XYZ file of C-alpha atoms in Angstrom:
419
model
C 20.129 -11.203 61.570
C 22.607 -11.655 64.097
C 26.375 -10.974 64.430
C 28.325 -13.227 62.083
C 30.562 -16.080 63.775
C 32.315 -17.315 61.002
C 36.124 -17.772 61.003
C 36.691 -14.939 58.313
C 34.869 -12.376 60.695
C 36.697 -13.672 63.957
C 40.142 -13.348 61.810
C 39.111 -9.857 60.548
C 38.464 -8.771 64.137
C 41.713 -10.095 65.655
C 44.038 -8.205 63.197
C 45.955 -5.620 64.867
C 43.748 -2.473 64.921
C 46.941 -0.243 65.684
C 48.689 -1.517 62.675
C 45.691 -0.051 60.293
C 46.283 3.320 58.538
C 45.038 5.977 60.932
C 44.042 4.194 63.732
C 46.818 4.727 65.972
C 46.846 8.464 65.558
C 43.020 8.881 65.991
C 43.104 6.765 68.989
C 46.007 8.600 70.575
C 44.867 12.018 69.481
C 41.464 11.686 70.835
C 42.826 10.230 74.224
C 45.322 13.261 74.333
C 42.697 15.711 73.488
C 40.203 14.492 75.924
C 42.704 14.668 78.795
C 41.214 17.840 80.023
C 38.163 16.301 81.074
C 39.970 14.418 83.546
C 42.574 16.912 84.522
C 40.739 20.402 84.635
C 38.506 19.348 87.619
C 41.612 18.327 89.607
C 43.298 21.369 88.638
C 40.578 23.632 89.627
C 40.335 22.417 93.076
C 44.067 22.743 93.344
C 43.982 26.348 92.011
C 41.131 27.201 94.581
C 43.035 25.480 97.446
C 46.338 27.339 96.405
C 44.732 30.633 96.500
C 43.115 30.211 99.841
C 39.711 29.485 98.645
C 37.469 26.654 100.164
C 36.946 23.167 98.853
C 33.130 24.017 98.467
C 33.951 26.731 96.006
C 36.210 24.427 94.301
C 33.599 21.764 94.117
C 31.068 24.207 92.749
C 33.442 25.274 89.896
C 33.913 21.600 88.932
C 30.311 21.156 89.049
C 29.788 24.161 86.491
C 32.566 22.837 84.282
C 31.180 19.275 84.405
C 27.468 20.213 83.793
C 28.365 22.798 80.835
C 30.277 19.907 79.150
C 27.452 17.603 79.338
C 25.087 20.511 77.789
C 27.542 21.477 75.142
C 28.466 17.886 73.858
C 24.738 17.419 71.774
C 24.931 21.276 70.732
C 28.301 20.898 69.326
C 27.402 17.462 67.913
C 24.463 18.763 66.143
C 26.844 21.646 64.481
C 29.403 18.968 63.520
C 26.589 16.995 61.741
C 25.672 20.282 59.876
C 29.105 21.983 59.131
C 31.718 19.274 59.574
C 34.578 18.374 61.772
C 37.202 20.657 61.104
C 35.446 23.981 61.630
C 33.078 23.307 64.546
C 35.631 21.127 66.506
C 38.513 23.552 65.595
C 36.788 26.629 66.959
C 35.630 24.625 70.183
C 39.135 23.497 71.045
C 40.557 27.186 70.423
C 37.694 28.562 72.998
C 38.390 25.904 75.393
C 41.868 26.535 75.416
C 41.731 30.145 75.581
C 39.397 29.758 78.744
C 41.763 27.223 80.475
C 44.814 29.439 79.986
C 42.901 32.605 81.256
C 41.527 30.472 84.350
C 45.141 29.715 85.284
C 45.835 33.490 85.504
C 42.496 34.470 87.322
C 42.339 34.922 91.242
C 39.884 32.205 91.379
C 39.151 32.728 95.193
C 38.611 36.503 94.769
C 37.167 36.496 91.284
C 34.675 33.710 91.546
C 32.251 35.031 89.217
C 34.805 35.610 86.258
C 36.230 32.130 87.438
C 32.666 30.436 87.207
C 32.030 32.127 83.522
C 35.607 30.822 82.272
C 34.853 27.396 83.426
C 31.297 27.284 82.201
C 32.283 28.430 78.630
C 35.395 25.966 78.794
C 32.995 23.131 79.587
C 30.609 24.155 76.971
C 33.099 24.349 74.350
C 34.638 21.005 75.162
C 35.410 19.726 71.713
C 33.370 16.598 70.651
C 36.352 14.435 69.980
C 34.855 11.225 71.545
C 31.418 11.671 69.323
C 33.497 12.603 66.195
C 35.878 9.812 66.365
C 32.887 7.290 66.510
C 31.636 9.086 63.445
C 34.760 8.618 61.357
C 35.227 4.813 62.103
C 33.108 3.542 58.923
C 35.436 5.549 56.703
C 38.658 4.315 58.537
C 37.755 0.547 58.865
C 35.363 -0.549 55.995
C 35.244 -4.042 57.635
C 32.275 -4.111 60.071
C 34.216 -6.582 62.647
C 37.151 -4.315 62.796
C 34.925 -1.313 63.342
C 33.322 -3.241 66.043
C 36.733 -4.211 67.947
C 37.929 -0.440 67.329
C 34.824 1.112 69.030
C 35.417 -1.696 71.810
C 38.959 -0.665 72.170
C 38.118 3.059 72.039
C 35.852 2.744 74.647
C 38.033 0.651 76.857
C 40.914 3.164 76.582
C 38.899 6.173 77.722
C 39.366 4.995 81.239
C 43.127 5.968 80.875
C 42.034 9.701 80.911
C 41.153 9.388 84.497
C 44.342 7.365 85.399
C 47.048 9.360 83.515
C 45.100 12.835 84.041
C 44.821 13.385 87.847
C 48.295 11.849 88.715
C 49.937 14.315 85.994
C 48.103 17.296 87.640
C 49.437 16.214 90.958
C 53.102 15.803 89.685
C 52.847 19.293 87.573
C 51.264 20.809 90.461
C 53.676 19.673 93.166
C 56.778 20.614 91.038
C 55.707 23.782 89.194
C 52.089 25.146 90.897
C 48.557 24.710 89.708
C 48.881 27.661 87.117
C 51.366 25.574 85.148
C 49.404 22.443 85.650
C 46.327 24.248 84.034
C 48.456 25.441 81.297
C 49.783 22.062 80.576
C 46.192 20.796 80.441
C 45.083 23.400 77.908
C 48.164 22.484 75.642
C 47.565 18.795 76.040
C 43.996 19.360 74.753
C 44.979 21.656 72.074
C 47.648 19.160 70.880
C 45.485 16.081 70.856
C 42.717 17.926 68.874
C 45.191 19.204 66.143
C 46.473 15.810 65.624
C 42.942 14.409 65.078
C 41.923 17.370 62.988
C 44.641 17.120 60.565
C 44.225 13.838 59.747
C 42.992 12.730 56.673
C 39.668 10.931 57.594
C 38.763 14.115 59.788
C 39.529 16.521 57.050
C 37.864 14.471 54.350
C 34.767 13.692 56.290
C 31.459 15.325 55.123
C 28.380 15.524 56.915
C 25.221 13.513 55.730
C 22.425 14.955 54.268
C 20.045 15.672 57.409
C 16.815 13.999 57.740
C 14.452 17.092 58.337
C 11.874 14.894 59.714
C 13.356 14.554 62.774
C 12.705 18.525 63.573
C 14.509 20.397 66.261
C 14.649 17.468 68.512
C 17.049 15.642 66.263
C 17.850 12.161 67.424
C 16.101 12.788 70.527
C 12.757 12.367 68.577
C 13.299 8.577 68.419
C 11.413 7.151 71.350
C 14.283 4.276 71.470
C 16.953 6.825 71.608
C 15.392 8.592 74.586
C 14.867 5.494 76.597
C 18.388 4.275 75.965
C 19.978 7.995 76.918
C 17.827 7.757 80.130
C 19.132 4.241 80.694
C 22.910 4.831 80.298
C 22.531 7.658 82.896
C 22.250 4.912 85.438
C 25.866 3.852 84.129
C 27.001 7.231 84.713
C 25.460 7.342 87.961
C 27.463 4.016 89.152
C 30.797 5.471 87.652
C 30.300 8.684 89.682
C 29.307 6.969 92.914
C 32.453 4.651 92.934
C 34.823 7.610 92.925
C 33.377 9.199 95.924
C 32.999 5.598 97.339
C 36.917 5.179 96.942
C 37.412 8.307 98.982
C 35.219 7.095 101.557
C 37.140 3.921 101.715
C 40.481 5.331 101.842
C 39.241 7.726 104.726
C 37.839 4.634 106.623
C 40.984 2.321 106.293
C 43.437 5.074 106.502
C 44.980 3.871 103.135
C 45.305 7.064 100.937
C 46.314 5.147 97.902
C 42.840 3.523 97.886
C 41.454 6.753 96.632
C 43.270 6.382 93.214
C 43.720 2.578 93.473
C 39.964 1.813 93.182
C 39.217 4.036 90.014
C 42.448 2.881 88.578
C 41.129 -0.923 88.862
C 37.976 -0.026 87.268
C 39.571 1.729 84.246
C 42.157 -1.140 84.005
C 39.283 -3.568 83.838
C 37.551 -1.559 81.248
C 40.800 -1.461 79.125
C 41.336 -5.292 79.234
C 37.424 -5.510 78.693
C 37.761 -3.732 75.443
C 40.640 -5.865 74.362
C 38.797 -8.922 75.113
C 35.541 -7.715 73.739
C 36.914 -6.916 70.442
C 38.550 -10.137 69.783
C 35.426 -12.035 69.075
C 31.663 -11.612 67.815
C 28.808 -12.378 70.184
C 25.643 -14.287 69.706
C 22.519 -12.828 69.836
C 20.768 -9.787 68.754
C 22.137 -6.320 69.606
C 19.498 -5.558 72.063
C 20.096 -9.171 73.745
C 23.595 -8.410 74.040
C 23.079 -4.980 75.492
C 20.780 -6.420 78.110
C 23.125 -9.169 79.028
C 26.038 -7.216 79.326
C 23.876 -4.710 81.537
C 22.844 -7.634 83.767
C 26.393 -8.796 84.398
C 27.862 -5.241 84.783
C 24.831 -4.667 87.781
C 25.692 -8.132 89.157
C 29.579 -7.290 89.429
C 28.669 -4.322 91.898
C 26.903 -6.417 94.387
C 29.971 -7.898 95.882
C 31.312 -4.400 96.630
C 28.315 -3.926 99.318
C 30.028 -6.357 101.647
C 33.753 -5.314 100.851
C 35.546 -4.179 103.888
C 39.030 -5.281 103.100
C 41.126 -2.631 101.309
C 42.634 -5.320 98.891
C 39.140 -6.647 98.357
C 37.796 -3.375 97.676
C 40.405 -3.002 94.747
C 39.978 -6.495 93.412
C 36.169 -6.429 93.394
C 36.035 -3.040 91.294
C 37.726 -4.755 88.369
C 35.088 -7.195 87.227
C 32.482 -4.540 86.706
C 35.130 -2.732 84.433
C 35.385 -5.724 82.387
C 31.602 -5.577 81.689
C 31.530 -1.712 81.213
C 32.866 -1.694 77.668
C 30.478 -4.272 76.325
C 27.621 -2.157 77.888
C 29.011 1.287 76.281
C 30.057 -0.413 73.211
C 26.444 -2.092 72.642
C 24.962 1.311 73.494
C 26.968 2.904 70.805
C 25.983 0.178 68.381
C 22.464 0.700 69.066
C 22.729 4.480 68.677
C 24.519 3.825 65.175
C 21.596 1.542 64.157
C 18.537 3.964 65.469
C 19.989 7.585 64.885
C 18.551 9.168 61.698
C 20.608 10.232 58.809
C 22.575 13.373 59.217
C 22.208 13.140 63.129
C 24.841 10.615 64.020
C 27.404 12.785 65.715
C 24.631 14.620 67.903
C 23.294 11.174 68.899
C 26.649 9.975 69.913
C 27.045 13.149 71.869
C 23.825 12.756 73.510
C 25.055 9.226 74.658
C 28.404 10.722 76.191
C 26.251 13.618 77.780
C 23.834 11.222 79.507
C 26.894 9.108 81.051
C 28.267 12.453 81.816
C 25.153 13.666 83.606
C 24.602 10.294 85.554
C 28.221 10.952 87.033
C 27.458 14.069 88.436
C 24.306 12.887 89.808
C 25.983 9.759 91.459
C 28.790 12.106 92.554
C 26.432 14.361 94.190
C 24.268 11.512 95.769
C 27.552 10.035 97.171
C 28.526 13.023 98.648
C 25.510 13.482 100.620
C 25.946 9.859 102.123
C 29.602 10.286 102.880
C 28.738 9.755 106.649
C 27.169 6.224 105.641
C 30.008 4.375 103.633
C 27.649 1.382 103.470
C 25.230 3.392 101.799
C 27.477 4.657 99.254
C 28.767 1.144 98.419
C 25.327 0.370 97.254
C 25.125 3.377 94.945
C 26.977 1.948 91.969
C 24.834 -1.303 92.002
C 21.629 0.881 92.279
C 22.787 2.939 89.330
C 23.377 -0.328 87.129
C 20.313 -1.827 88.140
C 18.192 1.267 87.125
C 19.844 1.019 83.666
C 18.943 -2.602 83.559
C 15.332 -1.760 84.532
C 14.919 1.003 81.848
C 16.496 -0.996 79.231
C 14.420 -3.929 79.725
C 11.225 -2.060 80.072
C 11.981 -0.093 76.589
C 13.556 -3.191 74.892
C 10.971 -3.253 72.196
C 11.562 0.545 71.435
C 15.511 -0.049 71.154
C 15.168 -3.049 69.005
C 16.512 -2.430 65.479
C 13.599 -3.263 63.282
C 15.599 -4.453 60.544
C 18.676 -3.941 58.355
C 18.487 -0.853 56.407
C 20.805 1.304 54.228
C 20.982 4.791 54.856
C 21.731 7.436 52.348
C 25.065 9.382 52.879
C 28.735 9.026 52.790
C 29.330 7.411 56.057
C 26.076 5.344 56.640
C 25.944 1.554 55.723
C 24.101 -1.564 56.013
C 23.750 -2.588 59.608
C 24.947 -6.058 59.595
C 24.333 -6.226 63.367
C 20.591 -5.326 63.110
C 18.053 -7.815 63.930
C 15.567 -8.837 61.405
């Protein structure tokens, strides 16, 4: 069946989510705990520059941190599915905190090997807060329409990490130095994770008995999920490329603020999109919604290819952000429907890691093309179109075959599944 469109569902979805018990704490805690993802790479660059190192070395350390984080999320997600959130996420955040604090005390330029090891370990142990939050929503919000609205709000608000984090780093580094900024980054991550892990839903969450038929591959055994993860890497590619494109536009026009305003416009669009997307239910099957959202997301990037005026560059970045939440939310709902029992957190983590890997690839590709601004402006659309093509080709594999009830405390009848 399709999403329900009755008045009762609309009223349920439109109620203030933040007034529901635990919702505000979980959202704010997860957002705070994930701030290091947006802050640490900037601090690393500033640490290297402050110690006389080259930007190339700083960029390499950032790449190590980002790649390690993408690798670590599915591994930690699987461990959470087997051992629970408190133990696994608690240990992970402690390791990350220690590594970031140690990194602030290392002579990064002179001790490059030690710095790389600390950055890599900090990335590998990045706590899977985002995936863990998605696994908590079924227990926090029993109503399906509210869960869908919460997922959209959660997805849209994640852009705030990259709006709040880098400016905060800039202020701290300017006033107190990069070392203090790195310490603040570590402490914020610890405080946010603590707020989540000490909440009742996280403490009471118990893993669902694993479906051992999935073998060592876990959720990757499902062909539809493999294609979905490959597709969303194209979304990440678009997001990674647009950050470099913003810097290129700022350099070309001489308006330095554009390097921050353009990503901020994208994030603001995503936040507004999350609020709008969660206020109503949408027609069609889940797969149809995913394809439609991806098509509009890809179309939204096309005007950027011809954007030459700074104001237009900022304004034209917001519309793709509006659609970004719809794409990612639909992708998470698809994962929720297709993931095998006992592997939901890992499946969420794979989706997050796929977007992260795509971002790294988009950043790298755009970096190679810095001398060709017009080529960079086409990369976000290219990534989104690639995602659309993969999803369209795999649409039968990612279609939910029917409404099924999974065994386990946190599984439920999937009202959004197509029969």
